[in-house]
XYZ file of C-alpha atoms in Angstrom:
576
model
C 63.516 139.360 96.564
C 63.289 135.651 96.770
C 62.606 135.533 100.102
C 60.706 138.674 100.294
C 58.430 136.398 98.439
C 58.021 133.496 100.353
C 57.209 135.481 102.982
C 55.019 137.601 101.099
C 53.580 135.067 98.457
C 50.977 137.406 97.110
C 54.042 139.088 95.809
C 55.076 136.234 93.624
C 51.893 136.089 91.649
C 49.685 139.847 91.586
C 52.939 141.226 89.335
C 52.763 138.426 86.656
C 48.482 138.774 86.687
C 46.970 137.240 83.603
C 44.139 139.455 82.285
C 42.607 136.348 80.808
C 42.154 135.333 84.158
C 40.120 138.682 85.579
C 36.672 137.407 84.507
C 37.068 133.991 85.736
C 38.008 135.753 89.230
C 35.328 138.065 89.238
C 32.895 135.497 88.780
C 34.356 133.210 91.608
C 34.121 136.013 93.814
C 30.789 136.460 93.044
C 29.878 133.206 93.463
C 32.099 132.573 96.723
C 30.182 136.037 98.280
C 26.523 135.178 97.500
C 27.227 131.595 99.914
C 29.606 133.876 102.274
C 27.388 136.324 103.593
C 24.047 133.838 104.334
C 26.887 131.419 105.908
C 28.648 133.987 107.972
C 25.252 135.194 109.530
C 24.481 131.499 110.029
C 27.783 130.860 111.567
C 27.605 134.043 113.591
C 24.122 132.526 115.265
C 26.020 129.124 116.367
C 29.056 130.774 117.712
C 25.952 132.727 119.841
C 27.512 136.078 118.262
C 24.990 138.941 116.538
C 24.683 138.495 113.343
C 26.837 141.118 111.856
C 30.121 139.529 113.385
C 29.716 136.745 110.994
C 30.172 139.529 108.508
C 33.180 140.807 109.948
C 34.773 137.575 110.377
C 34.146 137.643 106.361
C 35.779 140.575 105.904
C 38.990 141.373 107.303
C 40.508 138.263 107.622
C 40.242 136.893 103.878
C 41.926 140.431 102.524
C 45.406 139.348 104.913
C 45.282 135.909 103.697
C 45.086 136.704 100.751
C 48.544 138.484 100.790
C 50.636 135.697 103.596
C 48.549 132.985 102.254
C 50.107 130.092 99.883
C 46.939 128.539 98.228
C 45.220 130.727 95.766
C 41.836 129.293 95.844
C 41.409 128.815 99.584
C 38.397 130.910 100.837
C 39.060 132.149 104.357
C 36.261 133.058 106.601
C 33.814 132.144 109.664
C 32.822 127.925 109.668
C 30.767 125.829 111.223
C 32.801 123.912 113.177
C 35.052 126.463 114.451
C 31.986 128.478 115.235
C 30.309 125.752 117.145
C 33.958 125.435 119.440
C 33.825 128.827 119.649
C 30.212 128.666 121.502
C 31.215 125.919 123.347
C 34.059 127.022 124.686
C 32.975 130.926 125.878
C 29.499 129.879 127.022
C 30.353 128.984 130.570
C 32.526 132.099 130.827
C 29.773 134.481 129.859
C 25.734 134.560 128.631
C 25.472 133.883 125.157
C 25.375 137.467 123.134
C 26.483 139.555 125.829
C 28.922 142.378 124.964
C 31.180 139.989 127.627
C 30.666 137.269 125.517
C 31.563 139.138 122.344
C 34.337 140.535 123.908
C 36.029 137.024 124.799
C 35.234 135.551 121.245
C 37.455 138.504 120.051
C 40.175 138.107 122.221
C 39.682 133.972 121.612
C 40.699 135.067 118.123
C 43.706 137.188 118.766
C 44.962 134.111 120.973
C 44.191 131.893 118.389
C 45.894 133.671 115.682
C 49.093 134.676 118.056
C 49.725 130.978 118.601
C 49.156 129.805 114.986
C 51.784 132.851 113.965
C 54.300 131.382 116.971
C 53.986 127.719 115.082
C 54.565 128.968 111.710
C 57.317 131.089 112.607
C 59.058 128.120 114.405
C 58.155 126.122 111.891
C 55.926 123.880 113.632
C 53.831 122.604 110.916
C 54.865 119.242 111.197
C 52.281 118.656 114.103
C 49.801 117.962 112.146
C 51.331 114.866 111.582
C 50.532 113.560 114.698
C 46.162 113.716 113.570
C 46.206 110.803 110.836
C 43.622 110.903 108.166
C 41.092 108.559 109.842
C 41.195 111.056 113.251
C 40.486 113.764 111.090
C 37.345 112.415 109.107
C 36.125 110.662 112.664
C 36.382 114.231 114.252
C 34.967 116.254 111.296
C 31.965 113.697 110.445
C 30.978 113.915 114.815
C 31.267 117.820 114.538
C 29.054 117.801 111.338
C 26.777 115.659 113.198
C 26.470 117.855 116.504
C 26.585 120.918 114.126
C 22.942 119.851 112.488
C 21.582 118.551 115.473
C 22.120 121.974 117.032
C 20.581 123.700 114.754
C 17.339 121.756 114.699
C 16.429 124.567 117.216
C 16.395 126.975 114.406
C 15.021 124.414 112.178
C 11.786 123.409 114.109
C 11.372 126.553 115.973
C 11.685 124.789 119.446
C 13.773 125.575 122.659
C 16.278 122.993 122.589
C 19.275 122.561 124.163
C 23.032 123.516 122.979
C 25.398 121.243 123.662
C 28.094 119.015 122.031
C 27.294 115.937 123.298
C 24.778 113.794 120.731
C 22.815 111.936 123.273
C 21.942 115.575 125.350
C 20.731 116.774 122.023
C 18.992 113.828 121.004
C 17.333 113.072 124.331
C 15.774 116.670 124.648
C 14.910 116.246 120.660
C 12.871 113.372 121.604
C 11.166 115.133 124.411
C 10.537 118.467 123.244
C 9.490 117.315 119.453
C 5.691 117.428 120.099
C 6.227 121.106 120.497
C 7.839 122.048 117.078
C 6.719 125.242 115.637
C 4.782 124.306 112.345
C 5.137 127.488 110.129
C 8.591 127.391 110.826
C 8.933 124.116 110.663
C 7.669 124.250 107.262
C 10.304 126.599 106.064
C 12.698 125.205 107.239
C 11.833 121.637 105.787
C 11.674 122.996 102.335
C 14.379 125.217 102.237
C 16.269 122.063 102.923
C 14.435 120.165 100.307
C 15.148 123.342 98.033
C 19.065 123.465 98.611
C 19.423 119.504 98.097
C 17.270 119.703 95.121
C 19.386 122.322 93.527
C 23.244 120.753 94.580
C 21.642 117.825 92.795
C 21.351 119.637 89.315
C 24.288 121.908 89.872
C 26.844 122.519 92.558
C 27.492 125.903 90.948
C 23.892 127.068 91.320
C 23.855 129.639 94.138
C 21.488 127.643 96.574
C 22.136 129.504 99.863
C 21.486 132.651 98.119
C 18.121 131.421 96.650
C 16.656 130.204 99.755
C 17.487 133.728 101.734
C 15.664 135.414 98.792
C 12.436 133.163 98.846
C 12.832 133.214 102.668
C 13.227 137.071 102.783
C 10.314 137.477 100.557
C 7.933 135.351 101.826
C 8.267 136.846 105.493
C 8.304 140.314 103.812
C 4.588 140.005 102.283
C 3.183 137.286 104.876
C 4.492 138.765 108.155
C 0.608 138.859 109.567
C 0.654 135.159 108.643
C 3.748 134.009 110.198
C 4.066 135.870 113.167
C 5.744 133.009 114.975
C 8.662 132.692 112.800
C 11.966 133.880 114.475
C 13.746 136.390 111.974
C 17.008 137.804 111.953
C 15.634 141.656 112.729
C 17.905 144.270 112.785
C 21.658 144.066 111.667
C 23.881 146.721 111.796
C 25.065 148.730 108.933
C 28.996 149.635 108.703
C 32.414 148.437 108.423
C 34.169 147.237 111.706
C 36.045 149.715 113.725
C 39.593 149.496 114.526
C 39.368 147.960 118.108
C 42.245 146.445 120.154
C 40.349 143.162 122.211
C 40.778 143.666 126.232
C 43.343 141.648 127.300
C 42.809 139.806 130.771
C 45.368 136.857 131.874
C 43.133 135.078 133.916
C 40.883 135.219 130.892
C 43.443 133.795 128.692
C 44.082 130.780 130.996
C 40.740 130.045 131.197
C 40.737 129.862 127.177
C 43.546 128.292 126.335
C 42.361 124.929 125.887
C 39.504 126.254 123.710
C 42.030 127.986 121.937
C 44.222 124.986 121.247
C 41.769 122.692 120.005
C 40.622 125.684 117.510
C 44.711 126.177 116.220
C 44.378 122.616 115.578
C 41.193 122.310 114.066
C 41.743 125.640 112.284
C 45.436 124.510 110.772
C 43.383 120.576 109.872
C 40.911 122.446 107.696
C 43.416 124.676 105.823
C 45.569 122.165 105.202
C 43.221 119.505 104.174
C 41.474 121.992 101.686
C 44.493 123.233 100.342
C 46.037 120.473 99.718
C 43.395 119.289 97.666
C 43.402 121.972 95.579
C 46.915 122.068 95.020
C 46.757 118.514 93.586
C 44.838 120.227 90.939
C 46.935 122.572 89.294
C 50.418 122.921 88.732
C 51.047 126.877 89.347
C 51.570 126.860 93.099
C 52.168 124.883 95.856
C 51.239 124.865 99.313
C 53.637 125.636 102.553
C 52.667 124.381 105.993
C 54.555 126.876 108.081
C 53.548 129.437 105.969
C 49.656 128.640 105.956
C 50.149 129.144 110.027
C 51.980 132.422 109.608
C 49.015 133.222 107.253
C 45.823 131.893 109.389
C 47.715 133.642 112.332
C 48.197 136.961 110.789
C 44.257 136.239 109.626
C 43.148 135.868 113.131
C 45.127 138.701 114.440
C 44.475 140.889 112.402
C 40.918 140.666 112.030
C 40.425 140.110 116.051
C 41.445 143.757 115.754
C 38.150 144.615 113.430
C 35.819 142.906 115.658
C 36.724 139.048 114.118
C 36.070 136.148 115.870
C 38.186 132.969 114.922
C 38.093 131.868 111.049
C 39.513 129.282 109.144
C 39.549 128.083 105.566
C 35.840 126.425 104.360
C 35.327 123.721 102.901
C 32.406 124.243 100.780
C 33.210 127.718 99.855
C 36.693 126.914 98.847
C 35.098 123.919 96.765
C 32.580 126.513 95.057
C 35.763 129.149 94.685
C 37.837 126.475 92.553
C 34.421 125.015 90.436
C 33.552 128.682 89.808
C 36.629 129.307 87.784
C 38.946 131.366 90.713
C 42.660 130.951 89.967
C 44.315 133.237 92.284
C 43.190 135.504 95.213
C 41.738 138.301 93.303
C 38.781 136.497 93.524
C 38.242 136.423 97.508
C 39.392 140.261 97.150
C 36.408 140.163 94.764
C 34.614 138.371 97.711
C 35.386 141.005 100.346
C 34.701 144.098 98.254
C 30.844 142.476 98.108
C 31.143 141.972 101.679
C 32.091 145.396 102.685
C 28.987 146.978 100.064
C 26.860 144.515 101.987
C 27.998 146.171 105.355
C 27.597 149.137 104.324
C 24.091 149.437 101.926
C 22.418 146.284 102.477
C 22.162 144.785 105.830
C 18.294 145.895 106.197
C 17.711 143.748 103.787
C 18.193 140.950 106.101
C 15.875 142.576 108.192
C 13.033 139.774 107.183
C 15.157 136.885 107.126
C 13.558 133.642 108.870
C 16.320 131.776 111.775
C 14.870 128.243 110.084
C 16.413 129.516 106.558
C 19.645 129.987 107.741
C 19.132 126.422 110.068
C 18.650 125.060 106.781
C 22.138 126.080 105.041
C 23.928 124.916 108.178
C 22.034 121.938 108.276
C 22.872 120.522 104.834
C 26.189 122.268 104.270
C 27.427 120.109 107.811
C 25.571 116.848 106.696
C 27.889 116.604 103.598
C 30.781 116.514 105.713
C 29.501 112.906 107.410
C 32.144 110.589 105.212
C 30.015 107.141 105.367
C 31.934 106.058 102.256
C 35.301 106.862 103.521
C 34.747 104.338 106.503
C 32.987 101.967 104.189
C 36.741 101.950 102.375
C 38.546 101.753 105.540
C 36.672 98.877 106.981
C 37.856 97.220 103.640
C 41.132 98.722 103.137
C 42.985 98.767 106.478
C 40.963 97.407 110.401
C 43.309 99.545 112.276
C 42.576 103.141 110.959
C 38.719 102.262 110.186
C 38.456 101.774 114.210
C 40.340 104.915 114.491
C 38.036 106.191 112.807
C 34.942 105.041 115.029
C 37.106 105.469 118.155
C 37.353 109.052 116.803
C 33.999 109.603 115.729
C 32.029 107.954 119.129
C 34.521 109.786 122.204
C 33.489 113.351 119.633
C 29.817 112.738 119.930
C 29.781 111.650 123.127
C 32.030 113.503 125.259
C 32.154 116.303 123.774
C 34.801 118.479 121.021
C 37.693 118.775 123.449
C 38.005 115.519 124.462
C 37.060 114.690 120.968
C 40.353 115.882 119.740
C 41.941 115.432 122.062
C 41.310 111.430 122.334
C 41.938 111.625 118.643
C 45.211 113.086 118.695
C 46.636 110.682 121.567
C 44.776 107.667 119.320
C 47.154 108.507 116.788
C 50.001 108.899 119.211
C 49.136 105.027 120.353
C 48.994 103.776 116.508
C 52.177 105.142 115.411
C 54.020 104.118 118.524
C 52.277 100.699 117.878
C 52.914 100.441 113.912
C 56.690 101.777 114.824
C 57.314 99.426 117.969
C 56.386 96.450 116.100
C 57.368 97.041 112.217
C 57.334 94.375 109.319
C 60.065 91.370 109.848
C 61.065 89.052 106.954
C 63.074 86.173 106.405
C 64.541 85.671 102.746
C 65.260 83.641 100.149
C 66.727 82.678 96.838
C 64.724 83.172 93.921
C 65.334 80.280 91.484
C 68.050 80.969 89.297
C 69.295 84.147 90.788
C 70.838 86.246 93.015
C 67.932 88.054 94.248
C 66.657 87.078 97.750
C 62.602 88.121 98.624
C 60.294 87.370 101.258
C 59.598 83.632 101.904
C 55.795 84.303 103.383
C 55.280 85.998 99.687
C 56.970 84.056 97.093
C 56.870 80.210 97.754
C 59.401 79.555 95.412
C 62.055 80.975 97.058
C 65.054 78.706 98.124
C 65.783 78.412 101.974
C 69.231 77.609 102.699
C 69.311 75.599 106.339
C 72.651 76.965 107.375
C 71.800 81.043 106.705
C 69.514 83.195 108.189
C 68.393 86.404 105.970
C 66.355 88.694 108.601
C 64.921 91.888 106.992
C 63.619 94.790 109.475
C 61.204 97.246 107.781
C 61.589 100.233 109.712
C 64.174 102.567 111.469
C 65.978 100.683 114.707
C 65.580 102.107 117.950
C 64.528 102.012 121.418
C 61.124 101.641 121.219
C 60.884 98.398 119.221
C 64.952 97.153 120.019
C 62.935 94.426 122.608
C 60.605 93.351 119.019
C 63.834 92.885 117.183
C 65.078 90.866 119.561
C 62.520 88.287 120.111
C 61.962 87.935 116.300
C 65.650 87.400 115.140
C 65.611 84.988 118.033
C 62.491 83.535 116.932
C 63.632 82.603 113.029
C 66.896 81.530 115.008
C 65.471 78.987 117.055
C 63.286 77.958 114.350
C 66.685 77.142 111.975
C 67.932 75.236 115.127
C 71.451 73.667 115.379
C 72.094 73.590 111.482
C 72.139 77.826 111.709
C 75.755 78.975 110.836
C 74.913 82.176 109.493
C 73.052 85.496 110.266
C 72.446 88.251 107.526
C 70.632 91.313 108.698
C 69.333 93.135 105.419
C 69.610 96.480 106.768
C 68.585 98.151 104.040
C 64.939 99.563 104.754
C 66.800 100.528 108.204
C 67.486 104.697 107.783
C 68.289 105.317 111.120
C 69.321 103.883 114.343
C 69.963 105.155 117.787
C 72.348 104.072 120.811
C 69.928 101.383 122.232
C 69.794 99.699 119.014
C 73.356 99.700 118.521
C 73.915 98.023 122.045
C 71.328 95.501 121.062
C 72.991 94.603 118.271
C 76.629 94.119 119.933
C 74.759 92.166 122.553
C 73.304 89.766 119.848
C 76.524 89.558 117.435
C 78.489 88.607 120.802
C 75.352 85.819 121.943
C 75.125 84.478 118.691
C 79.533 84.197 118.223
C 79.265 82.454 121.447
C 76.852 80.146 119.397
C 79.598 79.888 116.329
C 77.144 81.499 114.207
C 78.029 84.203 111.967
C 76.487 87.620 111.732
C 77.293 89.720 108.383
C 75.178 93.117 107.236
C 74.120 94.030 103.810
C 72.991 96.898 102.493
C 73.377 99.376 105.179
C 72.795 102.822 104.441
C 75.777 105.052 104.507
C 74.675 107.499 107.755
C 73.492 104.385 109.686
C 76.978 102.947 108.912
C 78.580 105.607 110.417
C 75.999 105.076 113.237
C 76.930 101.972 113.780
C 80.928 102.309 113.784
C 80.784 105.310 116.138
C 78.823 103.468 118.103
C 81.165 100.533 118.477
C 79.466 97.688 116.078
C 83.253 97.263 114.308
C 84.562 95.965 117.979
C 82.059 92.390 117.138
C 81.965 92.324 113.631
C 84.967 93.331 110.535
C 84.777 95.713 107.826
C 84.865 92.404 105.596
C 81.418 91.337 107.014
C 79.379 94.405 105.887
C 78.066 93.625 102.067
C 76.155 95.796 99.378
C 73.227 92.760 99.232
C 72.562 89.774 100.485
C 73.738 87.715 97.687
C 77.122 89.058 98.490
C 77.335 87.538 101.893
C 76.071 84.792 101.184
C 78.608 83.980 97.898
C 81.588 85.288 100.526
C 80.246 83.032 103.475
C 79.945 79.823 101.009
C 83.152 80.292 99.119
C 85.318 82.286 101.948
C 87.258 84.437 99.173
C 85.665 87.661 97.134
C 88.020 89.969 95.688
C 85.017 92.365 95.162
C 84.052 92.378 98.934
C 87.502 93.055 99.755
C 87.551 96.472 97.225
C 84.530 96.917 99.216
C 86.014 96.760 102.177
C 88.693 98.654 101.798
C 86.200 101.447 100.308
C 84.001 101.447 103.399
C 87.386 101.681 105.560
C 88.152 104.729 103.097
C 85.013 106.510 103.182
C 84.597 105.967 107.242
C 87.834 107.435 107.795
């Protein structure tokens, strides 16, 4: 049953349901549905899809997460930024809101979703590991940005171009600007003004919703007025039929990169948002590898009902957890108000102005520019804050692919950087004790001529064996002829491989040749046995490996220790 419910975690809450919590759920739902539906027609209009697929993408896929899923109070549907990829991606394949084009953004989703299920099942979570925090607010804030600017088509009312490049978009923005459509430019400016004003006095204050109504209404009584504003027209009523997408291999090949970047994307957004919300509660916690098997089943499932790819949202999982939601009964709550939506009142969107929903995408993407979060990192930490812009600039300029992509092999550079060329120390005596520290941080500390304490922060192996090297031999030749004695303190060292044992030997035998001493202390029991399988015992004796520094040193200046010995002998019993 145990693992019937990890692998089924709606299992390990519905049965122990807390009435008290009903109302609080039903309201979050609520609340969550009257953002949903405006957003998933808006999103539905930049992934150049009808309207009513932004409603199915609403539908479907929440009700499976909310039964695979491990965060409670994640709200699952279409985004912006997935939405934007999506167009991206299929537009050179096929013209924008063709039943070709439809029928690829489907299939983009069951691809999506099949290889999101493959890296949850194989456990393949950990990849995200490889998009450091900086990448992922560089790549977010340059999406936000080409998100907006996109939609200032919508916005003014004016023929621009789609693309996800900023200086296309701004370029033909500064041509084409004289010819902005003023009614709907109007709208549009104060629907913004409207949505700002009213996040200002309360987050929980159903903006979107609000400036649909005003926008519906207003077209509704002053159509002979406004005849130039774009509207929505007719959507579709009824639920999405059971439909399995075509599959075409030479199709799939062509959108597999498009695909990739959207499992990574997709998997970044759920995680990020869930793990915020977990660090505010204490009844669940999130699982990576499950939250793939989740957003894969998600995608799958609802590519079968007509879904195009979804992911967790930001803002609507924000609203979900300030609204009161607690577990997923509320996005259940969500999708029942979807599906009476679909099926009574999609004419009712009949009057809706384009600029409206331009508006909602415009400032919901904005928020997502993190100016303060660089602001911190420019103080905080150089390295990640260019990261950051490195990020941020190859996004807006060469596009979302190579976006991500430049951000992932950024990281790739930094951590082979950061591990290649870890923190080195050199210790000493604290006055008065037997504790040894850092001599560039505490100037007090006593430097004995004859004894060299090296400290290496950071696991030992071939990529930074070489940086080792040239820094022991660094604080050796500094020492000069009055060295007698080397101490590596091994103990931030957790693992070592075969090149940086053979380093090692190489060194102990150089620096013997030198009559100089080389002891350990505080080596970690597996890199120990590391380091006798791998042949360090043929240089140095069990009687030269010491729990801390202060040991070796006491042994080396008074050449008898009864306690190293015991220690000795214990290593020598626990090795064999």
């Amino acid at each position: 049953m145990k693992l019937l419910k990890k692998l089924i975690p709606i299992l390990a809450w519905l049965p122990n349901y807390k009435k008290t919590a009903l109302k609080a759920d039903i309201l979050a739902g609520i609340t969550v549905a009257t953002v949903l539906i405006p957003q998933g027609i808006a999103y539905a209009l930049i992934a150049g899809l009808p309207p009513i697929y932004g409603l199915y993408a609403a539908l479907v896929p929440q009700l499976i997460y909310v039964i695979f899923g491990t965060s409670r109070q994640v709200a699952i549907g279409p985004v912006a930024m997935d939405s934007l990829i999506v167009a991206t991606g299929i537009s050179t394949l096929a013209l924008i809101g063709s039943e070709n084009y439809i029928a690829i953004a489907i299939l983009l989703a069951l691809m999506v979703g099949s290889m999101q299920l493959l890296m949850g099942l194989f456990r393949l979570g950990f990849v995200v590991n490889f998009l450091s925090r900086p990448v992922i607010i560089g790549f977010t804030s340059a999406v936000a940005m080409i998100i907006g600017l996109n939609q200032f088509r919508n916005l003014l009312g004016v023929d621009f171009l789609q693309s996800d490049q900023v200086h296309i978009l701004l370029e033909d923005i500064f041509l084409k600007i004289s010819y902005l459509n003023i009614n709907t430019s109007i709208i549009g400016i104060l629907a913004c003004i409207i949505i700002v004003l009213f996040r200002k006095i309360n987050k929980k204050i159903p903006n979107a919703l609000i400036v649909v109504v005003l926008g519906i209404i207003v077209l509704r009584f002053f159509e002979n007025f406004l005849t130039d504003v774009a509207i929505v027209k007719d959507i579709p009523s009824g639920l999405p039929k059971f439909n399995i997408p075509i599959i075409d291999i030479v199709l799939i090949k062509q959108l597999f990169p498009i695909a990739a970047t959207l499992v990574m994307v997709g998997y970044l957004e759920i995680i990020s948002i869930g793990k915020t919300l977990e660090a505010k509660q204490d009844e669940y916690r999130i699982s990576a590898n499950q939250e793939l098997v989740a957003l894969g089943l998600s995608n799958i499932v609802g590519s079968l009902f007509q879904s195009y790819p979804t992911t967790s949202s930001f803002s609507r999982s924000a609203i979900n957890e300030e609204a009161g939601g607690k577990t997923g009964v509320s996005a259940i709550v969500s999708a029942l108000i979807v599906i009476l939506t679909l099926l009574f009142f999609t004419p009712v969107f009949y009057y809706l102005p384009k600029t409206i929903l331009a508006a909602i995408i415009i400032v919901a993407v904005f928020n997502l520019i993190d100016i303060k979060e660089a602001k911190r990192l420019w103080k905080a930490n150089h390295l990640d804050f260019w990261l950051l812009i490195a990020t941020f600039f190859s996004t807006i300029f060469l596009g979302i692919e190579p976006g991500i992509l430049t951000g992932v092999l950024l990281s790739l550079v930094v951590l082979i950087y950061r591990t290649s060329r870890p923190y080195v120390a050199q210790l000493g005596r604290v006055p008065n004790s037997d504790f040894y520290r850092n001599k560039n941080r505490f100037e007090e500390v006593i430097i004995d001529p004859e004894i060299l304490i090296f400290r290496f922060d950071a696991q030992l192996f071939y990529a930074n064996c070489n940086y080792f090297r040239e820094k022991l031999d660094d604080m050796t030749e500094e020492k000069g002829i009055s060295l007698k004695l080397i101490i590596l303190d091994a103990e931030s060292i957790n693992r070592v491989d075969s090149t940086g044992i053979e380093m090692l030997k190489e060194r102990i035998r150089y620096y013997h040749k030198r009559n100089i001493s080389f002891y350990f202390a505080g080596v970690k029991g597996p890199v120990r046995d590391d380091f006798f399988r791998g042949g360090i015992l043929e240089e140095v004796g069990l009687e030269h490996f010491f729990m801390r520094a202060n040991g070796a040193v006491h042994f080396f200046q008074t050449g008898n220790n009864e306690n190293q010995k015991k220690y000795a002998q214990y290593i020598h019993q626990a090795y064999k």
